[in-house]
Amino acid sequence: MRKSEQFLFASAPDSWGVLDYPGASWEQSFEKMLDEMKAAGYTGTELGPYGFFPTDPEDLRPHLVNRGLRLLGSFVPVKMGDMDAGTAVIERIKKVGSLLAALGAPFLVMADDQSEGRNRFSGRAYDPGCPALTAEQWKHVASLVADAERVASDFGLDLVFHPHVATHVETPEECEMFFHATSHTGIGLCLDTGHCYYGQGDPLAEAKKYADKLRFIHIKDCDATVLGQARQSKWTFEEAIEHRVFTIIGQGDLDFPGFFRTLVDIGYSGWSVVEQDVKFGETAIPSARSVAESLKYLRGVVESLDE
């Protein structure tokens, strides 16, 4: 197998500004979005927030099949530090998992939910006063993940965890604490290059560190100058997005040639989901063009691995 053939690329609704809750961003045509993914050359998509795409699998299936798109999974943020949220978390996973399983998706992507306290420290989690989980909350996380893994497994889904900006698992150290707390489970890592960089991590180093857990990848690029402004001005994550902290892939400051060489070195193969967190209605260029240019760049990167 050629090295470039190890990598498959998908897209996701958040590159069109689709938010986690209903609103103006949900009024877009999902059919047009899927058409634009196909036209750009993608072969897969994530579900996006539950309810944006049709939730009846028999309604959604033909939209995917007719465009040659595989459904890969869904991003499910949960309030991991809420000691009373266990039942609600499991019920949400069951609802999403049922749809994913019916359509043959392989992954359920779990993350801590954003909180107001952590959002005030986005990209600055090392600053004094940044909220952190207590020892009791970490014990709760360990139990919650074990329960979530059992439910995901019942649906035939691989549970992976996504460290995320403005949550209690943002930095490399917090990621280590998470995997230490959940070491009794088989949960894997979904490494998001942009969130990792934003959280003061190195995507190449994190890929190497978690080579045995890395099972899914989200691809974002980041403008280091804007990120520096975000830290200096103490912007929230949403404010940084409004200032376009994430760029078309290849136009930011992440080392994607080095990242994919690292993936080859550690033996990773499979899916990468190309995403840009953007503010709906305020993108610098149309999303269809952005995701197409991103994929063109990434294909050039992986094809160079065979030279």
Tab-separated table of C-alpha atoms in Angstrom:
chain	number	residue	atom	x	y	z
A	1	MET	CA	0.000	0.000	0.000
A	2	ARG	CA	1.236	3.466	-0.880
A	3	LYS	CA	1.622	5.653	2.210
A	4	SER	CA	-0.895	8.121	0.857
A	5	GLU	CA	-3.490	5.349	0.668
A	6	GLN	CA	-3.386	5.008	4.467
A	7	PHE	CA	-5.373	8.207	4.841
A	8	LEU	CA	-9.059	8.818	4.170
A	9	PHE	CA	-10.626	12.263	4.461
A	10	ALA	CA	-14.078	13.304	5.624
A	11	SER	CA	-15.763	16.614	6.319
A	12	ALA	CA	-18.210	17.827	8.972
A	13	PRO	CA	-21.074	20.309	9.333
A	14	ASP	CA	-19.145	22.624	11.659
A	15	SER	CA	-17.113	23.802	8.658
A	16	TRP	CA	-20.408	25.389	7.572
A	17	GLY	CA	-20.860	27.013	10.982
A	18	VAL	CA	-23.428	24.515	12.280
A	19	LEU	CA	-23.689	25.035	16.036
A	20	ASP	CA	-24.512	22.437	18.681
A	21	TYR	CA	-28.007	23.846	19.208
A	22	PRO	CA	-30.832	24.790	16.794
A	23	GLY	CA	-30.775	28.251	15.316
A	24	ALA	CA	-29.984	30.099	12.103
A	25	SER	CA	-27.094	27.755	11.305
A	26	TRP	CA	-29.560	24.835	11.219
A	27	GLU	CA	-31.630	26.530	8.539
A	28	GLN	CA	-29.007	25.715	5.912
A	29	SER	CA	-29.813	22.998	3.402
A	30	PHE	CA	-28.069	19.852	4.597
A	31	GLU	CA	-28.519	18.423	1.099
A	32	LYS	CA	-26.557	21.333	-0.391
A	33	MET	CA	-23.883	20.821	2.263
A	34	LEU	CA	-23.534	17.143	1.373
A	35	ASP	CA	-23.393	18.059	-2.314
A	36	GLU	CA	-20.521	20.443	-1.570
A	37	MET	CA	-18.675	17.771	0.415
A	38	LYS	CA	-18.959	15.379	-2.502
A	39	ALA	CA	-17.926	18.011	-5.044
A	40	ALA	CA	-14.825	18.782	-2.968
A	41	GLY	CA	-13.817	15.120	-3.064
A	42	TYR	CA	-14.632	13.896	0.429
A	43	THR	CA	-15.792	10.330	0.984
A	44	GLY	CA	-17.143	10.641	4.513
A	45	THR	CA	-18.900	12.975	6.937
A	46	GLU	CA	-19.606	13.287	10.609
A	47	LEU	CA	-23.183	13.594	11.816
A	48	GLY	CA	-22.861	17.020	13.355
A	49	PRO	CA	-25.226	17.917	16.202
A	50	TYR	CA	-28.054	15.422	16.605
A	51	GLY	CA	-31.087	16.797	14.784
A	52	PHE	CA	-29.340	18.776	12.049
A	53	PHE	CA	-29.322	15.809	9.658
A	54	PRO	CA	-32.458	13.651	9.550
A	55	THR	CA	-32.629	11.452	12.659
A	56	ASP	CA	-34.510	8.613	10.949
A	57	PRO	CA	-31.762	6.402	9.500
A	58	GLU	CA	-33.931	5.421	6.554
A	59	ASP	CA	-34.353	9.098	5.671
A	60	LEU	CA	-30.650	9.899	6.013
A	61	ARG	CA	-29.246	6.770	4.373
A	62	PRO	CA	-30.100	7.610	0.726
A	63	HIS	CA	-28.640	11.106	1.083
A	64	LEU	CA	-25.316	9.552	2.065
A	65	VAL	CA	-25.347	6.582	-0.299
A	66	ASN	CA	-26.257	8.663	-3.355
A	67	ARG	CA	-23.234	10.881	-2.730
A	68	GLY	CA	-20.801	8.119	-1.836
A	69	LEU	CA	-20.351	9.465	1.695
A	70	ARG	CA	-19.791	7.253	4.712
A	71	LEU	CA	-21.120	8.363	8.068
A	72	LEU	CA	-18.225	8.158	10.530
A	73	GLY	CA	-19.555	9.219	13.884
A	74	SER	CA	-20.842	12.042	15.997
A	75	PHE	CA	-19.319	14.538	18.417
A	76	VAL	CA	-21.073	14.181	21.772
A	77	PRO	CA	-20.090	16.750	24.442
A	78	VAL	CA	-21.121	15.830	27.991
A	79	LYS	CA	-20.799	17.558	31.350
A	80	MET	CA	-18.170	15.219	32.749
A	81	GLY	CA	-17.720	17.134	35.982
A	82	ASP	CA	-21.435	17.149	36.837
A	83	MET	CA	-21.854	14.453	39.473
A	84	ASP	CA	-25.596	14.267	38.763
A	85	ALA	CA	-25.456	14.081	34.966
A	86	GLY	CA	-24.680	10.381	34.552
A	87	THR	CA	-28.163	9.257	33.553
A	88	ALA	CA	-28.627	12.122	31.095
A	89	VAL	CA	-25.235	11.411	29.529
A	90	ILE	CA	-26.017	7.752	28.971
A	91	GLU	CA	-29.453	8.516	27.520
A	92	ARG	CA	-27.884	10.971	25.084
A	93	ILE	CA	-25.299	8.426	24.016
A	94	LYS	CA	-28.040	5.848	23.471
A	95	LYS	CA	-30.029	8.250	21.288
A	96	VAL	CA	-27.078	9.202	19.128
A	97	GLY	CA	-25.610	5.690	19.164
A	98	SER	CA	-28.796	4.162	17.815
A	99	LEU	CA	-28.675	6.378	14.711
A	100	LEU	CA	-24.947	5.857	14.188
A	101	ALA	CA	-25.247	2.089	14.515
A	102	ALA	CA	-28.156	1.908	12.081
A	103	LEU	CA	-25.987	3.592	9.447
A	104	GLY	CA	-22.831	1.616	10.156
A	105	ALA	CA	-20.785	4.468	11.604
A	106	PRO	CA	-17.667	3.283	13.470
A	107	PHE	CA	-17.083	6.034	16.072
A	108	LEU	CA	-18.722	7.883	18.910
A	109	VAL	CA	-16.642	10.939	19.809
A	110	MET	CA	-16.986	11.965	23.454
A	111	ALA	CA	-15.772	15.267	24.902
A	112	ASP	CA	-16.238	17.339	27.999
A	113	ASP	CA	-18.795	20.080	27.438
A	114	GLN	CA	-17.625	23.666	27.348
A	115	SER	CA	-18.147	25.579	30.580
A	116	GLU	CA	-18.301	29.302	31.252
A	117	GLY	CA	-15.474	29.040	33.766
A	118	ARG	CA	-13.103	27.282	31.408
A	119	ASN	CA	-14.132	29.398	28.424
A	120	ARG	CA	-12.764	32.475	30.214
A	121	PHE	CA	-9.374	30.692	30.195
A	122	SER	CA	-9.475	29.376	26.612
A	123	GLY	CA	-5.904	28.738	25.522
A	124	ARG	CA	-4.670	29.922	28.939
A	125	ALA	CA	-5.402	26.910	31.133
A	126	TYR	CA	-2.040	27.285	32.887
A	127	ASP	CA	-2.970	30.721	34.241
A	128	PRO	CA	-3.733	31.024	37.975
A	129	GLY	CA	-7.426	30.698	38.780
A	130	CYS	CA	-8.329	28.400	35.905
A	131	PRO	CA	-11.011	25.950	37.123
A	132	ALA	CA	-10.036	22.277	37.303
A	133	LEU	CA	-11.794	19.043	38.166
A	134	THR	CA	-11.514	17.814	41.739
A	135	ALA	CA	-10.338	14.337	42.725
A	136	GLU	CA	-13.963	13.320	43.291
A	137	GLN	CA	-14.958	14.616	39.875
A	138	TRP	CA	-12.145	12.618	38.255
A	139	LYS	CA	-13.505	9.486	39.959
A	140	HIS	CA	-16.884	10.337	38.492
A	141	VAL	CA	-15.303	10.743	35.042
A	142	ALA	CA	-13.756	7.285	35.371
A	143	SER	CA	-17.135	5.736	36.162
A	144	LEU	CA	-18.961	7.746	33.497
A	145	VAL	CA	-16.549	6.721	30.736
A	146	ALA	CA	-16.801	3.057	31.713
A	147	ASP	CA	-20.597	3.269	31.474
A	148	ALA	CA	-20.407	5.155	28.168
A	149	GLU	CA	-18.033	2.570	26.757
A	150	ARG	CA	-20.418	-0.264	27.603
A	151	VAL	CA	-23.296	1.526	25.876
A	152	ALA	CA	-21.202	2.391	22.823
A	153	SER	CA	-19.996	-1.201	22.618
A	154	ASP	CA	-23.601	-2.434	22.647
A	155	PHE	CA	-24.104	-0.403	19.466
A	156	GLY	CA	-20.844	-1.664	17.943
A	157	LEU	CA	-19.263	1.796	18.254
A	158	ASP	CA	-15.676	2.623	19.138
A	159	LEU	CA	-15.663	5.248	21.908
A	160	VAL	CA	-12.942	7.884	21.464
A	161	PHE	CA	-12.241	10.988	23.515
A	162	HIS	CA	-11.695	14.475	22.078
A	163	PRO	CA	-9.667	16.956	24.194
A	164	HIS	CA	-11.312	20.319	23.535
A	165	VAL	CA	-10.684	24.021	24.096
A	166	ALA	CA	-12.763	25.643	26.879
A	167	THR	CA	-13.276	22.343	28.691
A	168	HIS	CA	-11.640	20.602	31.640
A	169	VAL	CA	-9.525	18.507	29.266
A	170	GLU	CA	-7.708	21.012	27.075
A	171	THR	CA	-3.974	20.810	27.841
A	172	PRO	CA	-1.573	17.883	27.368
A	173	GLU	CA	-1.409	17.455	31.165
A	174	GLU	CA	-5.193	17.305	31.444
A	175	CYS	CA	-5.260	14.760	28.639
A	176	GLU	CA	-2.803	12.649	30.638
A	177	MET	CA	-5.036	12.953	33.702
A	178	PHE	CA	-8.030	11.835	31.653
A	179	PHE	CA	-6.344	8.720	30.292
A	180	HIS	CA	-4.928	7.913	33.720
A	181	ALA	CA	-8.410	8.125	35.248
A	182	THR	CA	-9.900	5.960	32.479
A	183	SER	CA	-7.056	3.445	32.193
A	184	HIS	CA	-9.454	0.655	33.193
A	185	THR	CA	-11.392	1.257	29.964
A	186	GLY	CA	-10.527	0.884	26.290
A	187	ILE	CA	-11.441	4.436	25.278
A	188	GLY	CA	-9.290	5.770	22.448
A	189	LEU	CA	-8.115	9.222	21.419
A	190	CYS	CA	-9.596	11.507	18.812
A	191	LEU	CA	-6.770	13.996	18.305
A	192	ASP	CA	-7.868	17.394	17.038
A	193	THR	CA	-4.799	19.195	15.688
A	194	GLY	CA	-6.275	22.673	16.125
A	195	HIS	CA	-7.620	22.168	19.635
A	196	CYS	CA	-4.348	20.550	20.660
A	197	TYR	CA	-2.330	23.528	19.379
A	198	TYR	CA	-4.780	26.016	20.919
A	199	GLY	CA	-4.431	24.195	24.254
A	200	GLN	CA	-0.631	24.685	24.163
A	201	GLY	CA	0.087	21.169	22.943
A	202	ASP	CA	2.114	19.830	20.017
A	203	PRO	CA	0.026	17.600	17.726
A	204	LEU	CA	3.114	15.653	16.618
A	205	ALA	CA	4.156	14.947	20.204
A	206	GLU	CA	0.626	13.986	21.230
A	207	ALA	CA	0.291	11.607	18.279
A	208	LYS	CA	3.519	9.882	19.312
A	209	LYS	CA	2.558	9.800	23.002
A	210	TYR	CA	-0.803	8.160	22.304
A	211	ALA	CA	0.171	6.001	19.342
A	212	ASP	CA	-1.555	3.001	20.936
A	213	LYS	CA	-4.762	4.975	21.580
A	214	LEU	CA	-4.990	7.176	18.478
A	215	ARG	CA	-7.952	5.917	16.470
A	216	PHE	CA	-9.523	9.019	14.922
A	217	ILE	CA	-8.293	12.469	13.868
A	218	HIS	CA	-9.860	15.891	13.438
A	219	ILE	CA	-7.868	18.248	11.218
A	220	LYS	CA	-7.813	21.997	11.899
A	221	ASP	CA	-5.208	24.641	11.121
A	222	CYS	CA	-4.540	27.612	13.375
A	223	ASP	CA	-3.263	31.158	12.891
A	224	ALA	CA	-0.616	31.595	15.602
A	225	THR	CA	-0.805	35.398	15.433
A	226	VAL	CA	-4.549	35.426	16.080
A	227	LEU	CA	-4.106	32.833	18.828
A	228	GLY	CA	-1.504	35.058	20.465
A	229	GLN	CA	-3.967	37.947	20.330
A	230	ALA	CA	-6.645	35.699	21.824
A	231	ARG	CA	-4.436	34.873	24.804
A	232	GLN	CA	-3.282	38.451	25.309
A	233	SER	CA	-6.827	39.824	25.082
A	234	LYS	CA	-8.309	36.902	27.058
A	235	TRP	CA	-10.855	36.129	24.371
A	236	THR	CA	-13.342	33.339	24.839
A	237	PHE	CA	-13.167	30.473	22.381
A	238	GLU	CA	-16.116	31.902	20.445
A	239	GLU	CA	-14.433	35.313	20.225
A	240	ALA	CA	-11.296	33.702	18.836
A	241	ILE	CA	-13.381	31.860	16.245
A	242	GLU	CA	-15.005	35.170	15.274
A	243	HIS	CA	-11.500	36.567	14.739
A	244	ARG	CA	-10.743	33.538	12.496
A	245	VAL	CA	-8.223	31.758	14.658
A	246	PHE	CA	-8.753	28.689	12.457
A	247	THR	CA	-7.731	28.855	8.813
A	248	ILE	CA	-8.028	26.897	5.611
A	249	ILE	CA	-5.820	23.858	6.105
A	250	GLY	CA	-2.300	24.726	4.998
A	251	GLN	CA	-2.695	28.474	5.489
A	252	GLY	CA	-2.030	28.458	9.237
A	253	ASP	CA	0.958	27.549	11.363
A	254	LEU	CA	0.595	23.810	11.955
A	255	ASP	CA	3.203	21.474	10.496
A	256	PHE	CA	1.040	19.076	8.501
A	257	PRO	CA	3.883	17.482	6.507
A	258	GLY	CA	5.537	16.646	9.820
A	259	PHE	CA	2.246	15.520	11.336
A	260	PHE	CA	1.486	13.036	8.569
A	261	ARG	CA	5.057	11.747	8.574
A	262	THR	CA	4.549	11.102	12.277
A	263	LEU	CA	1.314	9.241	11.545
A	264	VAL	CA	3.185	7.044	9.078
A	265	ASP	CA	5.916	6.418	11.642
A	266	ILE	CA	3.453	5.292	14.318
A	267	GLY	CA	1.460	3.166	11.884
A	268	TYR	CA	-1.773	5.179	11.899
A	269	SER	CA	-4.170	4.577	9.039
A	270	GLY	CA	-7.783	5.544	8.630
A	271	TRP	CA	-9.961	8.600	8.779
A	272	SER	CA	-9.199	12.263	9.306
A	273	VAL	CA	-12.099	14.696	9.501
A	274	VAL	CA	-11.317	18.113	8.050
A	275	GLU	CA	-12.994	20.805	10.108
A	276	GLN	CA	-12.945	24.526	10.635
A	277	ASP	CA	-14.836	26.019	13.535
A	278	VAL	CA	-16.317	29.107	11.906
A	279	LYS	CA	-19.030	31.600	12.796
A	280	PHE	CA	-22.111	31.021	10.671
A	281	GLY	CA	-22.709	33.794	8.159
A	282	GLU	CA	-19.318	35.437	8.726
A	283	THR	CA	-16.879	33.188	6.900
A	284	ALA	CA	-14.148	34.944	4.931
A	285	ILE	CA	-14.751	32.692	1.923
A	286	PRO	CA	-17.582	30.254	1.174
A	287	SER	CA	-17.357	27.025	3.162
A	288	ALA	CA	-17.515	24.938	-0.015
A	289	ARG	CA	-14.361	26.598	-1.305
A	290	SER	CA	-12.638	26.367	2.085
A	291	VAL	CA	-13.147	22.611	2.499
A	292	ALA	CA	-12.164	22.002	-1.132
A	293	GLU	CA	-8.905	23.953	-0.817
A	294	SER	CA	-8.173	22.203	2.481
A	295	LEU	CA	-8.567	18.768	0.928
A	296	LYS	CA	-6.456	19.710	-2.094
A	297	TYR	CA	-3.650	20.788	0.225
A	298	LEU	CA	-3.870	17.651	2.380
A	299	ARG	CA	-3.843	15.370	-0.629
A	300	GLY	CA	-0.654	17.065	-1.757
A	301	VAL	CA	0.856	16.477	1.676
A	302	VAL	CA	0.055	12.764	1.789
A	303	GLU	CA	1.040	12.190	-1.830
A	304	SER	CA	4.457	13.656	-1.035
A	305	LEU	CA	4.965	10.843	1.480
A	306	ASP	CA	5.400	8.443	-1.423
A	307	GLU	CA	8.040	10.531	-3.184
